mmCIF file of N, CA and C in Angstrom:
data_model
loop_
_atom_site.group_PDB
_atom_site.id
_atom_site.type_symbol
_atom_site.label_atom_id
_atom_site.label_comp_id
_atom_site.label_asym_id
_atom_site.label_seq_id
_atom_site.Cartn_x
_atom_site.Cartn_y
_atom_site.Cartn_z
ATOM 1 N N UNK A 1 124.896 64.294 -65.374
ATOM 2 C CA UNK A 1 124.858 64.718 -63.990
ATOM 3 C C UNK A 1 126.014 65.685 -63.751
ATOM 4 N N UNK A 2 125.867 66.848 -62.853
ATOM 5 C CA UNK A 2 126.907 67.289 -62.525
ATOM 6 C C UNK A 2 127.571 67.178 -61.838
ATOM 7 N N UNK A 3 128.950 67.772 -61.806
ATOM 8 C CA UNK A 3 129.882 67.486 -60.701
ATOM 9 C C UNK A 3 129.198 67.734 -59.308
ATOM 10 N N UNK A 4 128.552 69.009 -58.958
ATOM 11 C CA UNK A 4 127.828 69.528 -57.823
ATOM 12 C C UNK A 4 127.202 68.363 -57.333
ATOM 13 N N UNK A 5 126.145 67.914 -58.076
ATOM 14 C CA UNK A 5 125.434 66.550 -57.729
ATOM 15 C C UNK A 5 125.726 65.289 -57.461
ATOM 16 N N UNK A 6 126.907 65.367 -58.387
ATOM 17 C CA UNK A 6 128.076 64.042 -57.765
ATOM 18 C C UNK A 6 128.557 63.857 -56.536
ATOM 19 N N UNK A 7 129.267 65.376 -56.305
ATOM 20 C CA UNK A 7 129.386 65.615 -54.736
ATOM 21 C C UNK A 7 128.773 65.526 -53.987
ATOM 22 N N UNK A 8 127.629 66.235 -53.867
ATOM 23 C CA UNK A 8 126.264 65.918 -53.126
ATOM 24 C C UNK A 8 126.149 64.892 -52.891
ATOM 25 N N UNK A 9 125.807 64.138 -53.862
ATOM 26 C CA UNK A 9 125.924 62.023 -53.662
ATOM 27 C C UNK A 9 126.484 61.308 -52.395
ATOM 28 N N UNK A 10 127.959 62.140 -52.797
ATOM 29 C CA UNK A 10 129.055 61.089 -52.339
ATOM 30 C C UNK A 10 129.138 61.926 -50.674
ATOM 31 N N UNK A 11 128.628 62.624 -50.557
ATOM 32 C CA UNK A 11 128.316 63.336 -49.002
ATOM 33 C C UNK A 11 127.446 62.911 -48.561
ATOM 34 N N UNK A 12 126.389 62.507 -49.315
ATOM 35 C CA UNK A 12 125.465 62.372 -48.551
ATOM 36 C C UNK A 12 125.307 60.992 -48.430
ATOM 37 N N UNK A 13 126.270 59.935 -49.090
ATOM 38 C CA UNK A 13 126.262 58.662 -49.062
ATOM 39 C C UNK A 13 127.160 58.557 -47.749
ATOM 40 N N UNK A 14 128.079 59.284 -47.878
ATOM 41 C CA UNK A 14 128.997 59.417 -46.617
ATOM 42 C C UNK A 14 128.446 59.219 -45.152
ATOM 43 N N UNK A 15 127.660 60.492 -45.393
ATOM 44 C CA UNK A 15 126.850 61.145 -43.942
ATOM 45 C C UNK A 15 126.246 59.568 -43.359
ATOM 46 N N UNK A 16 125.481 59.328 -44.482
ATOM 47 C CA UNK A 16 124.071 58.347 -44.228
ATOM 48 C C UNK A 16 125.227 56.928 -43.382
ATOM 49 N N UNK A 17 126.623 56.434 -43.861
ATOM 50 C CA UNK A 17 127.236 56.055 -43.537
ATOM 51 C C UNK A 17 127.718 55.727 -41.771
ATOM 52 N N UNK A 18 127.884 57.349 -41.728
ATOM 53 C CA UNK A 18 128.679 57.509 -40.404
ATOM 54 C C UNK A 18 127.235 57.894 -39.825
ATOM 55 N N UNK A 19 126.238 58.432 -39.869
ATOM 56 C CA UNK A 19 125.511 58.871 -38.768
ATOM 57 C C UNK A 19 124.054 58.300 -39.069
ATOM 58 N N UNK A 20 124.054 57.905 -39.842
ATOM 59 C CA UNK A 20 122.778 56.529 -39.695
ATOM 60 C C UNK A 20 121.627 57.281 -40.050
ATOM 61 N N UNK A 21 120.045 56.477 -39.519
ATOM 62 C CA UNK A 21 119.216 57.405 -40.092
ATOM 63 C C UNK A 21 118.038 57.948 -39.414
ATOM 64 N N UNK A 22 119.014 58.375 -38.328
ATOM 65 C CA UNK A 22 117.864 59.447 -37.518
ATOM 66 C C UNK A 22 117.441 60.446 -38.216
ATOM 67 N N UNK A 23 116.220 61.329 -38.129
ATOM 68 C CA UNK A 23 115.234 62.490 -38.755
ATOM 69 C C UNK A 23 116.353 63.368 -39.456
ATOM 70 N N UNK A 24 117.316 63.300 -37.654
ATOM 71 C CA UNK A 24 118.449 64.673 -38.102
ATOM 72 C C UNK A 24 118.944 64.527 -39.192
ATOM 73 N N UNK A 25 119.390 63.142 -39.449
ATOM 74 C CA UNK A 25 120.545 62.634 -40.306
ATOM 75 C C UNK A 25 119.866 62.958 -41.747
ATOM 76 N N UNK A 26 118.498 62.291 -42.017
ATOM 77 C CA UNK A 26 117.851 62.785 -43.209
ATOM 78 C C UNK A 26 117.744 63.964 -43.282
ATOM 79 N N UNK A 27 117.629 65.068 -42.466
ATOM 80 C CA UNK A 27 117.122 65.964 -43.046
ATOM 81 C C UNK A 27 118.232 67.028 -43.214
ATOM 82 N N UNK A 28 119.957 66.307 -42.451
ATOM 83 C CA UNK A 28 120.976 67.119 -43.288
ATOM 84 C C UNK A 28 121.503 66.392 -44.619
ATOM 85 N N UNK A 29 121.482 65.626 -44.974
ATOM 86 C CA UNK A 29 120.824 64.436 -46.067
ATOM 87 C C UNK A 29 120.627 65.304 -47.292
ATOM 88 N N UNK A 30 119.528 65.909 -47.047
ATOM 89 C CA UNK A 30 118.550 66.856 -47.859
ATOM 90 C C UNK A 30 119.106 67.546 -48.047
ATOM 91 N N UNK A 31 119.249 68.832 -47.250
ATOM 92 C CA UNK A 31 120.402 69.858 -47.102
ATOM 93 C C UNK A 31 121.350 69.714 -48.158
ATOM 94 N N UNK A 32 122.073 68.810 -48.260
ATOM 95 C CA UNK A 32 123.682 68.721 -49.726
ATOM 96 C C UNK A 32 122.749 68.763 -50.545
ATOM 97 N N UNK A 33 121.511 68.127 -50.968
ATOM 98 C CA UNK A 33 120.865 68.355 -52.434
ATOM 99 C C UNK A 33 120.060 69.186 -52.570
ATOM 100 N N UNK A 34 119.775 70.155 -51.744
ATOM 101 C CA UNK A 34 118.792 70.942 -51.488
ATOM 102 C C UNK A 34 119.831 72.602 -52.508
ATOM 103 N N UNK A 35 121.020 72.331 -52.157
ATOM 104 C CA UNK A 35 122.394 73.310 -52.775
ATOM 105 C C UNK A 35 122.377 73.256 -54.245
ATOM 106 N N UNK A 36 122.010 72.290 -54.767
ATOM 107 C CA UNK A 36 122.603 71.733 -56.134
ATOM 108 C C UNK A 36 121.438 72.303 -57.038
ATOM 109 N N UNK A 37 121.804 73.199 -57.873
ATOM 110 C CA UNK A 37 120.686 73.769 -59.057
ATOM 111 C C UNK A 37 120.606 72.832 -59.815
ATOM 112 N N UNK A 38 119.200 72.845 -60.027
ATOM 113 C CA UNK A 38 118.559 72.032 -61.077
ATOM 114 C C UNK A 38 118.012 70.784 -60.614
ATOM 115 N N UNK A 39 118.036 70.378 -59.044
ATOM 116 C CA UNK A 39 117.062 69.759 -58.599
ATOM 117 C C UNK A 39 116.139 70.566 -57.867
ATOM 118 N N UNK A 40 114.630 70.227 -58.394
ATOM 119 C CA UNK A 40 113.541 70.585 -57.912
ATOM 120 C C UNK A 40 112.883 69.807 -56.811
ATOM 121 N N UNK A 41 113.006 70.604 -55.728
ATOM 122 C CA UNK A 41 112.412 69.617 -53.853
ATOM 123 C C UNK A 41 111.134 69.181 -54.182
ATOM 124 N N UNK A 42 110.617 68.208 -53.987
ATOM 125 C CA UNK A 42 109.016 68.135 -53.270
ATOM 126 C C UNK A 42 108.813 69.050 -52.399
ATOM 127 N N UNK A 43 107.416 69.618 -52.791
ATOM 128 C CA UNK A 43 106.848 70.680 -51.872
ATOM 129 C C UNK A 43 106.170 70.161 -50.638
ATOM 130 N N UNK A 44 105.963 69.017 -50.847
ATOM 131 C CA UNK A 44 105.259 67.780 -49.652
ATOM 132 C C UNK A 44 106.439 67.324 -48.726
ATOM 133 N N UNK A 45 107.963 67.496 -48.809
ATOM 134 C CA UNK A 45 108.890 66.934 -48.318
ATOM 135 C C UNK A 45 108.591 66.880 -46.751
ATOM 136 N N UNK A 46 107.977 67.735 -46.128
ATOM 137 C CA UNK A 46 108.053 67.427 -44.510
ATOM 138 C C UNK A 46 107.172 67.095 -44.242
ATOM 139 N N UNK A 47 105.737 66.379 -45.509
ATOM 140 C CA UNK A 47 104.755 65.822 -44.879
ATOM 141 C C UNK A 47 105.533 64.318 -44.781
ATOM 142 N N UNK A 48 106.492 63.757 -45.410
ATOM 143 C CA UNK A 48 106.768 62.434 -45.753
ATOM 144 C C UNK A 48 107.148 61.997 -44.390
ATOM 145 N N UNK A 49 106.858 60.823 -44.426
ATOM 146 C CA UNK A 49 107.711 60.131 -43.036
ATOM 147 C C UNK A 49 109.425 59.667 -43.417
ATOM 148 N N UNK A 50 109.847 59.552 -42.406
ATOM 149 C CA UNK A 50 111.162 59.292 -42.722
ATOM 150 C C UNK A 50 111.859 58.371 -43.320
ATOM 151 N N UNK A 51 111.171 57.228 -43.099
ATOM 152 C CA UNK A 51 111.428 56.013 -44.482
ATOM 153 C C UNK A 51 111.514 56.226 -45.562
ATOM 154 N N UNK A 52 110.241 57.196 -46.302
ATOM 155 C CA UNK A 52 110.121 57.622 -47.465
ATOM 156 C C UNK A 52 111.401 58.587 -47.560
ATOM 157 N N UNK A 53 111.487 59.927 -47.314
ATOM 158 C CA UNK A 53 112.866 60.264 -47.538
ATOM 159 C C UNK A 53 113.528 59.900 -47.858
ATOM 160 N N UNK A 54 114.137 58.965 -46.870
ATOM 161 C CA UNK A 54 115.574 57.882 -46.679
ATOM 162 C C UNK A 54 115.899 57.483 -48.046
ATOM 163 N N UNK A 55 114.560 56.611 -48.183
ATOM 164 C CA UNK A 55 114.358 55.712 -49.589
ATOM 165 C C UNK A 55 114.403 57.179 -50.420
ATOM 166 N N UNK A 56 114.195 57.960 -51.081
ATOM 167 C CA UNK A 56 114.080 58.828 -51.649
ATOM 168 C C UNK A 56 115.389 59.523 -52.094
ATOM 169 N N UNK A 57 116.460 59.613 -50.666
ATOM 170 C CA UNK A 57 117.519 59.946 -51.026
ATOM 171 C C UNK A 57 119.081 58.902 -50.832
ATOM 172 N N UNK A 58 118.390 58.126 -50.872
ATOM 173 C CA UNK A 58 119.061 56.475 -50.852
ATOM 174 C C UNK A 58 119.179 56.388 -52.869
ATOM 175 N N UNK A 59 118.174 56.700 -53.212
ATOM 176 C CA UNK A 59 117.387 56.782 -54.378
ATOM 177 C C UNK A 59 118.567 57.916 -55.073
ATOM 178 N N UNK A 60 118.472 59.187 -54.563
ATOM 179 C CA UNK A 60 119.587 59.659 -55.336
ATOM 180 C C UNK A 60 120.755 59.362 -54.853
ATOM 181 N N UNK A 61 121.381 59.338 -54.131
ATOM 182 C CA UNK A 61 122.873 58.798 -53.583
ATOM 183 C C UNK A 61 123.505 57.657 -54.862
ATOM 184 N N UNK A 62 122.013 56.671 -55.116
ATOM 185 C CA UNK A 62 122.652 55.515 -56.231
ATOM 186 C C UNK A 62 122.808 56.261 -57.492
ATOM 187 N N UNK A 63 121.647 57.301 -58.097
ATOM 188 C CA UNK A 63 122.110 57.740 -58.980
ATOM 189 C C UNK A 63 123.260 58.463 -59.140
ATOM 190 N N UNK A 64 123.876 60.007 -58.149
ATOM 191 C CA UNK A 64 124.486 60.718 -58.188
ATOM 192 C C UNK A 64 125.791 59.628 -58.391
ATOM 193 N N UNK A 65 126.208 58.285 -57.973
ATOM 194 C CA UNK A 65 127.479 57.648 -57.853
ATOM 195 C C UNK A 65 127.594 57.038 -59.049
ATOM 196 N N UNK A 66 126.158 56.724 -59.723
ATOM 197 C CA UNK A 66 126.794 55.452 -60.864
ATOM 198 C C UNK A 66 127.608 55.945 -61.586
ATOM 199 N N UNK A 67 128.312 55.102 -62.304
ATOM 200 C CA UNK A 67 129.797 55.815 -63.095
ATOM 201 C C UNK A 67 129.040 55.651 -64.561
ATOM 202 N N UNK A 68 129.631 56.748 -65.277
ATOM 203 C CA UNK A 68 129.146 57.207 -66.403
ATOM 204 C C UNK A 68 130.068 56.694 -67.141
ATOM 205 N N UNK A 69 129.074 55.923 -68.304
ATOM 206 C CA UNK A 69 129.623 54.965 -69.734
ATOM 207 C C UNK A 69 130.253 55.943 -70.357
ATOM 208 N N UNK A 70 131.230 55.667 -70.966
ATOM 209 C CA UNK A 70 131.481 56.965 -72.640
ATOM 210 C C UNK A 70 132.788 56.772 -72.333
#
């Protein structure tokens, strides 16, 4: 993972933190990973309802943080 994406993570774990999970909140959420090359968006992303998102980028937040073995 990269650093970019790490960051991303830890912002957007932040955000989700302090401002909870209104539409807005997901969809600046998105926004930090939306920056990071080499993730590819769903092209369906604004058909999803907002749960799905959430869960979606709840989903990366755990990955971008886990700490790397080695």
């Amino acid at each position: 993972m990269t650093d970019t994406a790490r960051m991303a993570a830890a912002v957007s774990a932040m955000f989700a933190t302090v401002e909870g999970d209104s539409p807005e909140s997901i969809e600046q959420r998105a926004r930090f990973y939306r920056i990071v090359p080499g993730i590819h968006w769903p092209d369906d992303w604004d058909e999803l309802d907002p749960a799905e998102k959430k869960k979606r980028l709840d989903g990366m937040d755990k990955i971008g943080l886990e700490r790397e073995e080695g």
